[in-house]
GROMACS .gro file of C-alpha atoms in nm:
model
  350
    1UNK     CA    1 -12.393  -4.350 -16.199
    2UNK     CA    2 -12.356  -4.716 -16.299
    3UNK     CA    3 -12.502  -4.787 -16.639
    4UNK     CA    4 -12.789  -5.024 -16.696
    5UNK     CA    5 -12.665  -5.342 -16.860
    6UNK     CA    6 -12.802  -5.668 -16.990
    7UNK     CA    7 -12.663  -5.920 -16.744
    8UNK     CA    8 -12.837  -6.229 -16.883
    9UNK     CA    9 -12.976  -6.333 -17.213
   10UNK     CA   10 -13.298  -6.532 -17.212
   11UNK     CA   11 -13.139  -6.864 -17.305
   12UNK     CA   12 -12.891  -6.858 -17.018
   13UNK     CA   13 -13.119  -6.715 -16.751
   14UNK     CA   14 -13.182  -7.024 -16.539
   15UNK     CA   15 -13.453  -6.975 -16.279
   16UNK     CA   16 -13.355  -7.146 -15.956
   17UNK     CA   17 -13.659  -7.065 -15.743
   18UNK     CA   18 -14.040  -7.075 -15.771
   19UNK     CA   19 -14.234  -6.778 -15.908
   20UNK     CA   20 -14.486  -6.651 -15.650
   21UNK     CA   21 -14.723  -6.394 -15.801
   22UNK     CA   22 -15.101  -6.353 -15.815
   23UNK     CA   23 -15.135  -6.328 -16.193
   24UNK     CA   24 -15.495  -6.203 -16.181
   25UNK     CA   25 -15.387  -5.904 -15.969
   26UNK     CA   26 -15.079  -5.852 -16.187
   27UNK     CA   27 -15.301  -5.837 -16.496
   28UNK     CA   28 -15.533  -5.581 -16.337
   29UNK     CA   29 -15.245  -5.347 -16.257
   30UNK     CA   30 -15.088  -5.412 -16.598
   31UNK     CA   31 -15.414  -5.323 -16.775
   32UNK     CA   32 -15.465  -5.007 -16.570
   33UNK     CA   33 -15.106  -4.898 -16.634
   34UNK     CA   34 -15.130  -4.967 -17.008
   35UNK     CA   35 -15.448  -4.760 -17.022
   36UNK     CA   36 -15.255  -4.466 -16.879
   37UNK     CA   37 -14.965  -4.519 -17.119
   38UNK     CA   38 -15.212  -4.522 -17.408
   39UNK     CA   39 -15.271  -4.151 -17.344
   40UNK     CA   40 -14.928  -4.093 -17.499
   41UNK     CA   41 -14.632  -3.872 -17.426
   42UNK     CA   42 -14.830  -3.564 -17.526
   43UNK     CA   43 -15.042  -3.621 -17.215
   44UNK     CA   44 -14.761  -3.690 -16.966
   45UNK     CA   45 -14.415  -3.663 -17.117
   46UNK     CA   46 -14.252  -3.672 -16.772
   47UNK     CA   47 -14.319  -4.044 -16.730
   48UNK     CA   48 -14.438  -4.184 -17.063
   49UNK     CA   49 -14.091  -4.249 -17.197
   50UNK     CA   50 -13.793  -4.481 -17.142
   51UNK     CA   51 -13.513  -4.223 -17.152
   52UNK     CA   52 -13.268  -4.398 -16.921
   53UNK     CA   53 -13.320  -4.730 -17.096
   54UNK     CA   54 -13.345  -4.629 -17.462
   55UNK     CA   55 -13.004  -4.776 -17.547
   56UNK     CA   56 -13.130  -5.120 -17.440
   57UNK     CA   57 -13.414  -5.116 -17.688
   58UNK     CA   58 -13.682  -5.034 -17.434
   59UNK     CA   59 -13.951  -4.797 -17.561
   60UNK     CA   60 -14.299  -4.702 -17.437
   61UNK     CA   61 -14.443  -4.931 -17.706
   62UNK     CA   62 -14.229  -5.223 -17.585
   63UNK     CA   63 -14.342  -5.155 -17.229
   64UNK     CA   64 -14.707  -5.161 -17.340
   65UNK     CA   65 -14.654  -5.480 -17.541
   66UNK     CA   66 -14.510  -5.652 -17.234
   67UNK     CA   67 -14.803  -5.544 -17.016
   68UNK     CA   68 -15.054  -5.649 -17.280
   69UNK     CA   69 -14.892  -5.993 -17.312
   70UNK     CA   70 -14.935  -6.050 -16.937
   71UNK     CA   71 -15.312  -6.000 -16.958
   72UNK     CA   72 -15.351  -6.185 -17.288
   73UNK     CA   73 -15.175  -6.491 -17.145
   74UNK     CA   74 -15.370  -6.473 -16.820
   75UNK     CA   75 -15.703  -6.456 -17.005
   76UNK     CA   76 -15.612  -6.743 -17.240
   77UNK     CA   77 -15.514  -6.968 -16.949
   78UNK     CA   78 -15.828  -6.873 -16.758
   79UNK     CA   79 -16.055  -6.956 -17.052
   80UNK     CA   80 -15.874  -7.286 -17.110
   81UNK     CA   81 -15.892  -7.368 -16.738
   82UNK     CA   82 -15.514  -7.417 -16.731
   83UNK     CA   83 -15.254  -7.328 -16.467
   84UNK     CA   84 -15.094  -6.993 -16.539
   85UNK     CA   85 -14.807  -7.024 -16.783
   86UNK     CA   86 -14.666  -6.703 -16.639
   87UNK     CA   87 -14.560  -6.904 -16.334
   88UNK     CA   88 -14.365  -7.144 -16.554
   89UNK     CA   89 -13.993  -7.068 -16.581
   90UNK     CA   90 -13.961  -7.210 -16.931
   91UNK     CA   91 -14.250  -7.004 -17.063
   92UNK     CA   92 -14.133  -6.667 -16.937
   93UNK     CA   93 -13.769  -6.720 -17.039
   94UNK     CA   94 -13.894  -6.815 -17.386
   95UNK     CA   95 -14.100  -6.499 -17.425
   96UNK     CA   96 -13.906  -6.236 -17.229
   97UNK     CA   97 -13.561  -6.084 -17.216
   98UNK     CA   98 -13.429  -5.987 -16.875
   99UNK     CA   99 -13.230  -5.669 -16.812
  100UNK     CA  100 -13.053  -5.648 -16.478
  101UNK     CA  101 -13.086  -5.327 -16.276
  102UNK     CA  102 -12.765  -5.228 -16.101
  103UNK     CA  103 -12.823  -4.961 -15.832
  104UNK     CA  104 -12.680  -4.611 -15.838
  105UNK     CA  105 -12.454  -4.682 -15.540
  106UNK     CA  106 -12.248  -4.366 -15.581
  107UNK     CA  107 -12.548  -4.137 -15.540
  108UNK     CA  108 -12.692  -4.349 -15.259
  109UNK     CA  109 -12.369  -4.317 -15.058
  110UNK     CA  110 -12.393  -3.937 -15.077
  111UNK     CA  111 -12.726  -3.959 -14.892
  112UNK     CA  112 -12.629  -4.240 -14.654
  113UNK     CA  113 -12.539  -4.042 -14.340
  114UNK     CA  114 -12.714  -4.209 -14.044
  115UNK     CA  115 -12.905  -4.434 -14.288
  116UNK     CA  116 -12.787  -4.791 -14.240
  117UNK     CA  117 -12.988  -4.929 -14.532
  118UNK     CA  118 -12.801  -4.700 -14.770
  119UNK     CA  119 -12.467  -4.749 -14.597
  120UNK     CA  120 -12.505  -5.125 -14.651
  121UNK     CA  121 -12.651  -5.107 -15.003
  122UNK     CA  122 -12.505  -5.396 -15.212
  123UNK     CA  123 -12.359  -5.316 -15.552
  124UNK     CA  124 -12.590  -5.564 -15.726
  125UNK     CA  125 -12.923  -5.525 -15.545
  126UNK     CA  126 -13.191  -5.260 -15.514
  127UNK     CA  127 -13.298  -5.122 -15.179
  128UNK     CA  128 -13.658  -5.228 -15.120
  129UNK     CA  129 -13.853  -5.012 -14.883
  130UNK     CA  130 -14.219  -5.085 -14.823
  131UNK     CA  131 -14.528  -4.870 -14.822
  132UNK     CA  132 -14.884  -4.944 -14.729
  133UNK     CA  133 -15.234  -4.808 -14.747
  134UNK     CA  134 -15.307  -4.635 -14.421
  135UNK     CA  135 -15.631  -4.716 -14.241
  136UNK     CA  136 -15.755  -4.458 -13.991
  137UNK     CA  137 -16.049  -4.365 -13.773
  138UNK     CA  138 -16.198  -4.036 -13.890
  139UNK     CA  139 -16.483  -3.796 -13.822
  140UNK     CA  140 -16.683  -3.558 -14.037
  141UNK     CA  141 -16.666  -3.291 -13.766
  142UNK     CA  142 -16.360  -3.160 -13.582
  143UNK     CA  143 -16.324  -3.280 -13.223
  144UNK     CA  144 -16.067  -3.295 -12.946
  145UNK     CA  145 -15.925  -3.624 -13.079
  146UNK     CA  146 -15.975  -3.557 -13.450
  147UNK     CA  147 -15.817  -3.216 -13.490
  148UNK     CA  148 -15.661  -3.206 -13.836
  149UNK     CA  149 -15.855  -3.174 -14.160
  150UNK     CA  150 -15.788  -3.359 -14.480
  151UNK     CA  151 -15.871  -3.080 -14.724
  152UNK     CA  152 -16.025  -3.095 -15.067
  153UNK     CA  153 -15.875  -2.880 -15.340
  154UNK     CA  154 -15.907  -2.509 -15.247
  155UNK     CA  155 -16.226  -2.338 -15.361
  156UNK     CA  156 -16.051  -2.109 -15.610
  157UNK     CA  157 -15.926  -2.416 -15.801
  158UNK     CA  158 -16.207  -2.667 -15.762
  159UNK     CA  159 -16.340  -2.609 -16.114
  160UNK     CA  160 -16.001  -2.582 -16.287
  161UNK     CA  161 -15.829  -2.857 -16.483
  162UNK     CA  162 -15.467  -2.924 -16.397
  163UNK     CA  163 -15.358  -2.739 -16.710
  164UNK     CA  164 -15.572  -2.436 -16.624
  165UNK     CA  165 -15.440  -2.436 -16.269
  166UNK     CA  166 -15.081  -2.437 -16.390
  167UNK     CA  167 -15.150  -2.128 -16.598
  168UNK     CA  168 -15.300  -1.948 -16.299
  169UNK     CA  169 -15.068  -2.086 -16.030
  170UNK     CA  170 -14.936  -1.745 -15.922
  171UNK     CA  171 -15.276  -1.648 -15.784
  172UNK     CA  172 -15.401  -1.982 -15.648
  173UNK     CA  173 -15.436  -2.071 -15.280
  174UNK     CA  174 -15.273  -2.410 -15.332
  175UNK     CA  175 -14.933  -2.259 -15.402
  176UNK     CA  176 -14.943  -1.989 -15.131
  177UNK     CA  177 -14.904  -2.190 -14.813
  178UNK     CA  178 -14.662  -2.442 -14.666
  179UNK     CA  179 -14.771  -2.744 -14.471
  180UNK     CA  180 -14.661  -2.579 -14.148
  181UNK     CA  181 -14.878  -2.273 -14.219
  182UNK     CA  182 -15.175  -2.495 -14.299
  183UNK     CA  183 -15.130  -2.688 -13.975
  184UNK     CA  184 -15.149  -2.356 -13.788
  185UNK     CA  185 -15.495  -2.296 -13.938
  186UNK     CA  186 -15.458  -2.058 -14.233
  187UNK     CA  187 -15.690  -2.265 -14.456
  188UNK     CA  188 -15.954  -2.318 -14.190
  189UNK     CA  189 -15.959  -1.963 -14.053
  190UNK     CA  190 -16.010  -1.817 -14.400
  191UNK     CA  191 -16.246  -2.092 -14.525
  192UNK     CA  192 -16.024  -2.148 -14.830
  193UNK     CA  193 -16.100  -2.520 -14.872
  194UNK     CA  194 -16.359  -2.769 -14.756
  195UNK     CA  195 -16.249  -3.029 -14.499
  196UNK     CA  196 -16.325  -3.380 -14.627
  197UNK     CA  197 -16.269  -3.552 -14.292
  198UNK     CA  198 -16.087  -3.491 -13.966
  199UNK     CA  199 -15.800  -3.708 -13.843
  200UNK     CA  200 -15.554  -3.724 -13.557
  201UNK     CA  201 -15.216  -3.560 -13.627
  202UNK     CA  202 -15.052  -3.902 -13.650
  203UNK     CA  203 -15.305  -4.024 -13.905
  204UNK     CA  204 -15.276  -3.702 -14.105
  205UNK     CA  205 -14.899  -3.747 -14.130
  206UNK     CA  206 -14.938  -4.108 -14.239
  207UNK     CA  207 -15.194  -4.004 -14.502
  208UNK     CA  208 -14.966  -3.734 -14.641
  209UNK     CA  209 -14.671  -3.972 -14.649
  210UNK     CA  210 -14.854  -4.271 -14.798
  211UNK     CA  211 -15.074  -4.071 -15.036
  212UNK     CA  212 -15.388  -4.271 -14.961
  213UNK     CA  213 -15.601  -4.327 -14.654
  214UNK     CA  214 -15.890  -4.565 -14.594
  215UNK     CA  215 -16.100  -4.368 -14.347
  216UNK     CA  216 -16.337  -4.545 -14.110
  217UNK     CA  217 -16.613  -4.291 -14.041
  218UNK     CA  218 -16.835  -4.454 -13.778
  219UNK     CA  219 -16.805  -4.789 -13.955
  220UNK     CA  220 -16.844  -4.648 -14.308
  221UNK     CA  221 -16.514  -4.684 -14.496
  222UNK     CA  222 -16.416  -4.426 -14.758
  223UNK     CA  223 -16.094  -4.401 -14.962
  224UNK     CA  224 -15.917  -4.067 -15.008
  225UNK     CA  225 -15.622  -4.013 -15.240
  226UNK     CA  226 -15.384  -3.723 -15.300
  227UNK     CA  227 -15.515  -3.479 -15.559
  228UNK     CA  228 -15.267  -3.191 -15.605
  229UNK     CA  229 -14.984  -3.054 -15.391
  230UNK     CA  230 -14.853  -2.708 -15.306
  231UNK     CA  231 -14.558  -2.732 -15.542
  232UNK     CA  232 -14.296  -2.773 -15.270
  233UNK     CA  233 -14.062  -3.070 -15.313
  234UNK     CA  234 -14.027  -3.338 -15.047
  235UNK     CA  235 -13.698  -3.283 -14.862
  236UNK     CA  236 -13.531  -3.613 -14.766
  237UNK     CA  237 -13.313  -3.429 -14.514
  238UNK     CA  238 -13.614  -3.308 -14.313
  239UNK     CA  239 -13.828  -3.518 -14.075
  240UNK     CA  240 -14.181  -3.597 -14.201
  241UNK     CA  241 -14.358  -3.384 -13.937
  242UNK     CA  242 -14.142  -3.084 -14.036
  243UNK     CA  243 -14.191  -3.105 -14.414
  244UNK     CA  244 -14.340  -2.812 -14.607
  245UNK     CA  245 -14.487  -3.013 -14.895
  246UNK     CA  246 -14.863  -3.046 -14.852
  247UNK     CA  247 -15.123  -3.248 -15.040
  248UNK     CA  248 -15.491  -3.177 -15.094
  249UNK     CA  249 -15.707  -3.489 -15.126
  250UNK     CA  250 -16.005  -3.629 -15.314
  251UNK     CA  251 -16.246  -3.913 -15.238
  252UNK     CA  252 -16.194  -4.203 -15.480
  253UNK     CA  253 -16.333  -4.549 -15.550
  254UNK     CA  254 -16.017  -4.757 -15.496
  255UNK     CA  255 -15.645  -4.757 -15.418
  256UNK     CA  256 -15.468  -4.536 -15.668
  257UNK     CA  257 -15.108  -4.514 -15.776
  258UNK     CA  258 -14.949  -4.270 -16.017
  259UNK     CA  259 -15.138  -4.014 -16.223
  260UNK     CA  260 -15.060  -3.652 -16.289
  261UNK     CA  261 -15.411  -3.560 -16.179
  262UNK     CA  262 -15.669  -3.732 -15.961
  263UNK     CA  263 -15.906  -3.789 -16.251
  264UNK     CA  264 -15.660  -4.016 -16.431
  265UNK     CA  265 -15.471  -4.233 -16.183
  266UNK     CA  266 -15.367  -4.595 -16.206
  267UNK     CA  267 -15.554  -4.842 -15.987
  268UNK     CA  268 -15.293  -5.042 -15.795
  269UNK     CA  269 -15.300  -5.358 -15.585
  270UNK     CA  270 -15.071  -5.468 -15.300
  271UNK     CA  271 -14.793  -5.721 -15.373
  272UNK     CA  272 -14.792  -5.654 -15.750
  273UNK     CA  273 -14.706  -5.281 -15.742
  274UNK     CA  274 -14.379  -5.095 -15.702
  275UNK     CA  275 -14.319  -4.722 -15.666
  276UNK     CA  276 -13.994  -4.581 -15.802
  277UNK     CA  277 -13.823  -4.308 -16.002
  278UNK     CA  278 -14.055  -4.310 -16.302
  279UNK     CA  279 -13.933  -3.965 -16.408
  280UNK     CA  280 -13.601  -4.125 -16.506
  281UNK     CA  281 -13.701  -4.484 -16.575
  282UNK     CA  282 -14.040  -4.427 -16.731
  283UNK     CA  283 -14.376  -4.558 -16.616
  284UNK     CA  284 -14.509  -4.912 -16.646
  285UNK     CA  285 -14.207  -5.143 -16.648
  286UNK     CA  286 -14.277  -5.509 -16.581
  287UNK     CA  287 -14.027  -5.602 -16.310
  288UNK     CA  288 -13.898  -5.947 -16.224
  289UNK     CA  289 -13.752  -5.964 -15.873
  290UNK     CA  290 -13.580  -6.210 -15.644
  291UNK     CA  291 -13.681  -6.205 -15.277
  292UNK     CA  292 -13.429  -6.378 -15.048
  293UNK     CA  293 -13.593  -6.475 -14.719
  294UNK     CA  294 -13.424  -6.628 -14.416
  295UNK     CA  295 -13.480  -6.988 -14.528
  296UNK     CA  296 -13.579  -6.968 -14.895
  297UNK     CA  297 -13.587  -6.752 -15.207
  298UNK     CA  298 -13.858  -6.686 -15.462
  299UNK     CA  299 -13.930  -6.468 -15.765
  300UNK     CA  300 -14.207  -6.209 -15.789
  301UNK     CA  301 -14.340  -6.002 -16.077
  302UNK     CA  302 -14.481  -5.653 -16.028
  303UNK     CA  303 -14.550  -5.330 -16.218
  304UNK     CA  304 -14.371  -4.998 -16.171
  305UNK     CA  305 -14.694  -4.799 -16.140
  306UNK     CA  306 -14.638  -4.544 -15.865
  307UNK     CA  307 -14.390  -4.289 -15.736
  308UNK     CA  308 -14.338  -4.040 -15.453
  309UNK     CA  309 -14.130  -3.751 -15.330
  310UNK     CA  310 -13.852  -3.982 -15.212
  311UNK     CA  311 -13.794  -4.100 -15.572
  312UNK     CA  312 -13.670  -3.775 -15.719
  313UNK     CA  313 -13.325  -3.858 -15.860
  314UNK     CA  314 -13.330  -4.205 -15.707
  315UNK     CA  315 -13.209  -4.504 -15.912
  316UNK     CA  316 -13.119  -4.729 -15.620
  317UNK     CA  317 -13.456  -4.793 -15.457
  318UNK     CA  318 -13.804  -4.938 -15.506
  319UNK     CA  319 -14.103  -4.912 -15.273
  320UNK     CA  320 -14.317  -5.227 -15.244
  321UNK     CA  321 -14.692  -5.183 -15.187
  322UNK     CA  322 -14.739  -5.438 -14.911
  323UNK     CA  323 -15.102  -5.403 -14.800
  324UNK     CA  324 -15.342  -5.204 -14.579
  325UNK     CA  325 -15.275  -5.146 -14.209
  326UNK     CA  326 -15.405  -4.927 -13.929
  327UNK     CA  327 -15.059  -4.813 -13.826
  328UNK     CA  328 -14.686  -4.864 -13.845
  329UNK     CA  329 -14.672  -5.129 -13.572
  330UNK     CA  330 -14.927  -5.350 -13.747
  331UNK     CA  331 -14.753  -5.296 -14.080
  332UNK     CA  332 -14.407  -5.368 -13.936
  333UNK     CA  333 -14.522  -5.691 -13.770
  334UNK     CA  334 -14.683  -5.817 -14.091
  335UNK     CA  335 -14.382  -5.732 -14.309
  336UNK     CA  336 -14.080  -5.799 -14.088
  337UNK     CA  337 -13.997  -6.109 -14.294
  338UNK     CA  338 -13.952  -5.913 -14.618
  339UNK     CA  339 -13.594  -5.849 -14.734
  340UNK     CA  340 -13.440  -5.501 -14.746
  341UNK     CA  341 -13.257  -5.566 -15.074
  342UNK     CA  342 -13.378  -5.746 -15.385
  343UNK     CA  343 -13.238  -5.842 -15.724
  344UNK     CA  344 -13.434  -5.671 -16.003
  345UNK     CA  345 -13.467  -5.727 -16.377
  346UNK     CA  346 -13.675  -5.542 -16.634
  347UNK     CA  347 -13.886  -5.795 -16.826
  348UNK     CA  348 -13.913  -5.711 -17.195
  349UNK     CA  349 -14.128  -5.906 -17.438
  350UNK     CA  350 -13.915  -6.049 -17.719
   0.00000   0.00000   0.00000
């Protein structure tokens, strides 16, 4: 794979376009991500690291320092009633180094069959897909229209921590059944887990794919987020409806990104959050990106605070949290102007 390389130093990095970022939202995601990183590698060694980027001087502490600086600067400007200095090109080039991310084109080409976005992947830009928070009508009781349950964690695991469950995984319901078996009714017929809500098949698939659903239950909106899965990897060669990975869900207070268990997940916000391969890159990077639209370009800052099954061994793609929508058509209409490829830099506090 192509190596990561410093393409610019701070003194020569001339910003040509305006910076368009909601700094208040960026700070909220930065603070939530730093709080997770503060748990340390002993809590989640899979993502609290910077393995791929160690040679560039990036460490978990440097990542945390960069996130902390974002909030410190935001709060100082807010108290002084000043415009955000983080939108000023001179300020950020003074305080940050920029490390260019070159995509893993070689690996992407191996997976590019019938995938035009990968076939056309530039050598100097990252593929930017988009994800959204799915909004759906739901019912508390199964009906002809709402036929598929969103299940809570199975009863034999409901009182177990993630660590306890891993020790007992051979006997647990969660690991026994594929998604296809669950869709045929094995959980329901044996009363192995409590249904949280009932959805249409289309809304169930969107919830499983997106990881979060805002459910409208007779006008009362509740948020449900993935809790734990059945241990089967997402297969990028298989259509979503035919996958065997299955997620059990939990009701939560807000939109959540990464976390190894539902009790400790990062609160994320649209337009300042990216999902990506945090197993290789590490969690929490502050990313500086260039969005080239049809008639103009602009820079955006966001936090690498989420992941997904599609990001296993994937160093050519990011997924942009774009907003909340009731379905793909609404999402596609609202986001059709967004580019498919973006330039990306890691921002590192000097």
